[in-house]
């Protein structure tokens, strides 16, 4: 039997358990013999992950939920295989994520990025239990509070367990956030609201979907919010930006007859 390396009481992160990186973070939350997984990663690592869980003495028939933090293929592709190995588990996600998977939307799930010649298999995955803001997932005596935290995607979820927040692709330890991409459904004002909520909450630890767990740092989160606030007004972010002030300045200068060579940047 494998020794369980709990990051926090009743919480195991599979990459940490294995002491190597499989892909995205995969969290196992348990109470007594009942357990759930938050995200799973790509299909080619699923059998090894489930075998590791079995060797940690978790009954495979007692997996209650396979939870999708959102519908990106790097988080959920393996749920198809995991469901075969864990038939008692319900696949859980936000209604927006459920619709993307029902529609087999390869662009919004990042399974297809034509400009980069990326094409990844997206097997049939059905969200059997749809959850939204304020719902609760129960595992034994544990209660995970569902937060809807859009920004990276419309269907991005986070899950609060005491002073822990399974924070998805909202924020990483280096202050970066999940990809901002209009084709992916990203929304910068929503992102800022979600980060503000996390900053102002009394959670102590963030357990992201990529990279290591880290203690919440309000100053770091504020720097990220400030950066995204600037993104709203930059041409760099295309249709994700809300405006481009330079064009207003240009029009004012044109109307005023200002010679652009005289303007100091």
Tab-separated table of C-alpha atoms in Angstrom:
chain	number	residue	atom	x	y	z
A	1	UNK	CA	0.000	0.000	0.000
A	2	UNK	CA	1.240	3.504	-0.819
A	3	UNK	CA	1.652	5.986	1.995
A	4	UNK	CA	-0.804	8.846	1.590
A	5	UNK	CA	0.959	12.208	1.323
A	6	UNK	CA	-1.785	14.604	2.398
A	7	UNK	CA	-1.141	18.252	1.496
A	8	UNK	CA	-3.842	19.186	3.973
A	9	UNK	CA	-6.004	16.933	6.135
A	10	UNK	CA	-8.157	14.829	3.783
A	11	UNK	CA	-6.669	16.439	0.656
A	12	UNK	CA	-4.154	14.734	-1.654
A	13	UNK	CA	-2.770	16.261	-4.840
A	14	UNK	CA	-1.776	13.527	-7.275
A	15	UNK	CA	1.344	15.190	-8.750
A	16	UNK	CA	2.585	15.857	-5.213
A	17	UNK	CA	1.772	12.289	-4.224
A	18	UNK	CA	3.740	10.911	-7.193
A	19	UNK	CA	6.593	13.403	-6.786
A	20	UNK	CA	6.424	14.120	-10.511
A	21	UNK	CA	4.239	16.056	-12.892
A	22	UNK	CA	1.441	14.275	-14.750
A	23	UNK	CA	-0.223	17.398	-16.119
A	24	UNK	CA	-2.787	19.614	-14.437
A	25	UNK	CA	-3.284	19.396	-10.691
A	26	UNK	CA	-5.580	16.549	-9.664
A	27	UNK	CA	-7.063	16.832	-6.188
A	28	UNK	CA	-8.426	13.887	-4.247
A	29	UNK	CA	-10.683	14.937	-1.362
A	30	UNK	CA	-11.851	12.216	0.989
A	31	UNK	CA	-13.750	11.442	4.162
A	32	UNK	CA	-13.327	7.921	5.497
A	33	UNK	CA	-13.743	5.676	2.445
A	34	UNK	CA	-15.650	8.140	0.225
A	35	UNK	CA	-13.753	10.404	-2.147
A	36	UNK	CA	-13.885	12.660	-5.196
A	37	UNK	CA	-11.470	13.989	-7.783
A	38	UNK	CA	-11.245	17.587	-8.979
A	39	UNK	CA	-10.003	17.461	-12.595
A	40	UNK	CA	-8.116	14.506	-14.097
A	41	UNK	CA	-5.927	15.756	-16.948
A	42	UNK	CA	-5.274	13.922	-20.200
A	43	UNK	CA	-6.490	10.416	-20.896
A	44	UNK	CA	-3.030	8.851	-21.232
A	45	UNK	CA	-2.294	9.288	-17.504
A	46	UNK	CA	-5.661	8.133	-16.128
A	47	UNK	CA	-4.892	4.441	-15.657
A	48	UNK	CA	-1.719	5.240	-13.731
A	49	UNK	CA	-3.515	7.809	-11.550
A	50	UNK	CA	-6.362	5.431	-10.722
A	51	UNK	CA	-3.905	2.630	-9.936
A	52	UNK	CA	-2.057	4.959	-7.576
A	53	UNK	CA	-5.360	5.791	-5.875
A	54	UNK	CA	-6.130	2.086	-5.538
A	55	UNK	CA	-2.706	1.501	-4.001
A	56	UNK	CA	-3.461	4.234	-1.454
A	57	UNK	CA	-6.341	1.997	-0.353
A	58	UNK	CA	-9.226	4.091	-1.637
A	59	UNK	CA	-12.067	1.785	-2.774
A	60	UNK	CA	-12.664	2.531	-6.450
A	61	UNK	CA	-16.371	1.939	-6.000
A	62	UNK	CA	-16.490	4.772	-3.449
A	63	UNK	CA	-15.521	7.583	-5.809
A	64	UNK	CA	-18.614	9.782	-5.637
A	65	UNK	CA	-17.731	12.606	-8.029
A	66	UNK	CA	-15.418	13.444	-10.931
A	67	UNK	CA	-15.456	17.230	-10.808
A	68	UNK	CA	-14.581	19.463	-13.768
A	69	UNK	CA	-13.260	22.843	-12.661
A	70	UNK	CA	-14.044	23.873	-16.269
A	71	UNK	CA	-14.250	22.235	-19.684
A	72	UNK	CA	-10.713	22.753	-21.030
A	73	UNK	CA	-9.418	19.567	-22.626
A	74	UNK	CA	-6.235	19.515	-20.530
A	75	UNK	CA	-8.426	19.194	-17.429
A	76	UNK	CA	-11.185	16.850	-18.548
A	77	UNK	CA	-10.111	14.669	-21.478
A	78	UNK	CA	-9.418	11.791	-19.088
A	79	UNK	CA	-12.903	11.776	-17.566
A	80	UNK	CA	-14.109	9.497	-20.364
A	81	UNK	CA	-11.624	6.809	-19.320
A	82	UNK	CA	-12.008	7.592	-15.599
A	83	UNK	CA	-15.751	7.041	-15.857
A	84	UNK	CA	-15.080	3.555	-17.264
A	85	UNK	CA	-12.848	2.737	-14.278
A	86	UNK	CA	-15.055	4.512	-11.726
A	87	UNK	CA	-18.621	3.813	-12.913
A	88	UNK	CA	-20.233	4.830	-9.596
A	89	UNK	CA	-18.894	8.381	-9.859
A	90	UNK	CA	-20.961	11.247	-11.252
A	91	UNK	CA	-19.262	13.753	-13.538
A	92	UNK	CA	-19.860	17.235	-12.121
A	93	UNK	CA	-19.502	20.667	-13.707
A	94	UNK	CA	-21.043	24.043	-14.409
A	95	UNK	CA	-23.960	24.187	-16.904
A	96	UNK	CA	-21.774	26.235	-19.288
A	97	UNK	CA	-19.148	23.484	-19.253
A	98	UNK	CA	-21.854	20.870	-19.735
A	99	UNK	CA	-23.122	22.650	-22.847
A	100	UNK	CA	-19.645	22.945	-24.387
A	101	UNK	CA	-19.123	19.214	-23.957
A	102	UNK	CA	-22.595	18.372	-25.228
A	103	UNK	CA	-21.904	20.466	-28.324
A	104	UNK	CA	-18.410	18.972	-28.684
A	105	UNK	CA	-17.131	22.544	-28.967
A	106	UNK	CA	-13.500	21.953	-29.843
A	107	UNK	CA	-12.524	25.642	-29.986
A	108	UNK	CA	-13.936	26.710	-26.640
A	109	UNK	CA	-12.455	23.644	-24.924
A	110	UNK	CA	-9.006	24.205	-26.482
A	111	UNK	CA	-9.128	20.826	-28.205
A	112	UNK	CA	-8.638	22.637	-31.513
A	113	UNK	CA	-6.340	25.628	-32.055
A	114	UNK	CA	-5.980	25.793	-35.855
A	115	UNK	CA	-3.437	28.646	-35.873
A	116	UNK	CA	-1.007	26.474	-33.916
A	117	UNK	CA	-1.903	23.178	-35.610
A	118	UNK	CA	-3.189	21.820	-32.300
A	119	UNK	CA	-5.831	19.107	-32.567
A	120	UNK	CA	-6.528	16.941	-29.508
A	121	UNK	CA	-9.074	14.171	-29.127
A	122	UNK	CA	-12.151	15.223	-27.187
A	123	UNK	CA	-14.058	12.052	-26.265
A	124	UNK	CA	-17.705	12.093	-25.307
A	125	UNK	CA	-18.052	13.387	-21.748
A	126	UNK	CA	-21.443	13.997	-20.160
A	127	UNK	CA	-21.809	16.298	-17.153
A	128	UNK	CA	-24.297	14.295	-15.090
A	129	UNK	CA	-24.600	16.687	-12.164
A	130	UNK	CA	-24.693	20.402	-12.942
A	131	UNK	CA	-23.662	22.753	-10.141
A	132	UNK	CA	-23.645	26.510	-9.837
A	133	UNK	CA	-22.888	29.269	-7.339
A	134	UNK	CA	-23.882	28.354	-3.794
A	135	UNK	CA	-24.370	24.630	-4.351
A	136	UNK	CA	-22.577	22.213	-2.021
A	137	UNK	CA	-20.833	18.936	-2.816
A	138	UNK	CA	-20.767	16.559	0.134
A	139	UNK	CA	-18.219	13.823	0.718
A	140	UNK	CA	-19.052	12.126	3.988
A	141	UNK	CA	-19.006	14.945	6.527
A	142	UNK	CA	-17.049	17.300	4.260
A	143	UNK	CA	-18.847	20.072	2.406
A	144	UNK	CA	-17.349	21.794	-0.642
A	145	UNK	CA	-19.015	25.106	-1.401
A	146	UNK	CA	-19.295	25.858	-5.118
A	147	UNK	CA	-18.090	29.265	-6.314
A	148	UNK	CA	-18.756	30.422	-9.870
A	149	UNK	CA	-15.618	32.366	-10.833
A	150	UNK	CA	-15.855	33.251	-14.539
A	151	UNK	CA	-13.115	35.073	-16.410
A	152	UNK	CA	-10.785	32.456	-17.835
A	153	UNK	CA	-13.918	30.702	-19.086
A	154	UNK	CA	-17.635	31.272	-18.554
A	155	UNK	CA	-17.933	27.956	-16.721
A	156	UNK	CA	-14.924	28.241	-14.399
A	157	UNK	CA	-15.659	26.936	-10.903
A	158	UNK	CA	-13.792	27.073	-7.605
A	159	UNK	CA	-14.565	25.018	-4.512
A	160	UNK	CA	-14.177	26.123	-0.920
A	161	UNK	CA	-13.383	23.634	1.838
A	162	UNK	CA	-12.843	25.442	5.137
A	163	UNK	CA	-9.905	27.799	4.616
A	164	UNK	CA	-8.883	26.073	1.368
A	165	UNK	CA	-9.989	27.179	-2.101
A	166	UNK	CA	-9.593	24.813	-5.035
A	167	UNK	CA	-9.158	27.786	-7.319
A	168	UNK	CA	-9.023	26.356	-10.843
A	169	UNK	CA	-7.301	28.510	-13.465
A	170	UNK	CA	-8.096	31.770	-11.688
A	171	UNK	CA	-4.626	32.417	-10.289
A	172	UNK	CA	-1.235	30.742	-9.999
A	173	UNK	CA	1.618	31.147	-7.535
A	174	UNK	CA	3.593	33.471	-9.825
A	175	UNK	CA	0.649	35.873	-10.157
A	176	UNK	CA	-0.265	34.645	-13.639
A	177	UNK	CA	-3.827	33.722	-14.537
A	178	UNK	CA	-5.432	31.239	-16.919
A	179	UNK	CA	-5.239	32.108	-20.611
A	180	UNK	CA	-7.131	35.194	-21.728
A	181	UNK	CA	-8.520	34.406	-25.171
A	182	UNK	CA	-11.696	35.677	-26.809
A	183	UNK	CA	-12.084	32.413	-28.767
A	184	UNK	CA	-12.085	30.621	-25.426
A	185	UNK	CA	-14.803	32.808	-23.935
A	186	UNK	CA	-12.512	34.783	-21.643
A	187	UNK	CA	-13.880	37.964	-20.106
A	188	UNK	CA	-11.499	40.370	-18.372
A	189	UNK	CA	-14.092	42.298	-16.272
A	190	UNK	CA	-15.442	38.953	-15.010
A	191	UNK	CA	-11.888	37.826	-14.277
A	192	UNK	CA	-11.262	40.933	-12.194
A	193	UNK	CA	-14.464	40.367	-10.214
A	194	UNK	CA	-13.503	36.743	-9.539
A	195	UNK	CA	-10.004	37.714	-8.397
A	196	UNK	CA	-11.422	40.466	-6.208
A	197	UNK	CA	-13.709	37.934	-4.565
A	198	UNK	CA	-10.784	35.630	-3.878
A	199	UNK	CA	-8.660	38.513	-2.563
A	200	UNK	CA	-11.375	39.675	-0.177
A	201	UNK	CA	-12.343	36.220	1.071
A	202	UNK	CA	-11.013	34.727	4.283
A	203	UNK	CA	-9.569	31.625	2.614
A	204	UNK	CA	-5.943	31.037	3.597
A	205	UNK	CA	-4.692	28.684	0.874
A	206	UNK	CA	-5.205	28.529	-2.893
A	207	UNK	CA	-5.030	25.126	-4.581
A	208	UNK	CA	-4.765	25.951	-8.300
A	209	UNK	CA	-5.291	23.722	-11.311
A	210	UNK	CA	-1.673	24.188	-12.437
A	211	UNK	CA	1.469	24.508	-10.363
A	212	UNK	CA	2.008	24.351	-6.614
A	213	UNK	CA	-0.383	25.203	-3.809
A	214	UNK	CA	0.311	28.600	-2.228
A	215	UNK	CA	-0.766	30.784	0.662
A	216	UNK	CA	-3.123	33.579	-0.355
A	217	UNK	CA	-1.288	36.885	-0.684
A	218	UNK	CA	-3.561	39.912	-1.019
A	219	UNK	CA	-0.762	42.127	-2.308
A	220	UNK	CA	0.115	39.672	-5.061
A	221	UNK	CA	-3.538	39.286	-6.054
A	222	UNK	CA	-3.914	43.067	-6.179
A	223	UNK	CA	-0.951	43.315	-8.550
A	224	UNK	CA	-2.644	40.763	-10.790
A	225	UNK	CA	-5.926	42.684	-10.642
A	226	UNK	CA	-4.092	45.896	-11.514
A	227	UNK	CA	-2.426	44.194	-14.469
A	228	UNK	CA	-5.726	42.829	-15.791
A	229	UNK	CA	-7.349	46.224	-15.271
A	230	UNK	CA	-4.728	47.638	-17.625
A	231	UNK	CA	-5.363	44.844	-20.116
A	232	UNK	CA	-8.932	46.092	-20.522
A	233	UNK	CA	-7.612	49.186	-22.288
A	234	UNK	CA	-4.870	47.676	-24.472
A	235	UNK	CA	-5.047	46.728	-28.138
A	236	UNK	CA	-2.883	43.699	-27.296
A	237	UNK	CA	-5.993	41.925	-26.002
A	238	UNK	CA	-8.189	42.488	-29.048
A	239	UNK	CA	-11.871	41.884	-28.432
A	240	UNK	CA	-11.178	40.957	-24.794
A	241	UNK	CA	-10.368	44.638	-24.181
A	242	UNK	CA	-13.268	46.938	-23.344
A	243	UNK	CA	-11.786	49.962	-25.119
A	244	UNK	CA	-8.596	51.412	-26.619
A	245	UNK	CA	-8.048	54.948	-25.255
A	246	UNK	CA	-5.348	55.706	-27.826
A	247	UNK	CA	-7.979	55.959	-30.568
A	248	UNK	CA	-9.949	58.529	-28.542
A	249	UNK	CA	-6.736	60.514	-28.008
A	250	UNK	CA	-6.008	60.324	-31.740
A	251	UNK	CA	-9.443	61.629	-32.662
A	252	UNK	CA	-9.079	64.519	-30.218
A	253	UNK	CA	-5.707	65.353	-31.752
A	254	UNK	CA	-7.123	65.181	-35.265
A	255	UNK	CA	-9.993	67.517	-34.373
A	256	UNK	CA	-7.578	69.908	-32.658
A	257	UNK	CA	-5.224	69.866	-35.647
A	258	UNK	CA	-2.251	68.699	-33.568
A	259	UNK	CA	0.859	67.693	-35.484
A	260	UNK	CA	1.684	64.125	-34.303
A	261	UNK	CA	5.415	64.962	-34.546
A	262	UNK	CA	4.921	67.477	-31.733
A	263	UNK	CA	3.465	64.953	-29.281
A	264	UNK	CA	5.807	63.655	-26.597
A	265	UNK	CA	5.173	60.038	-25.604
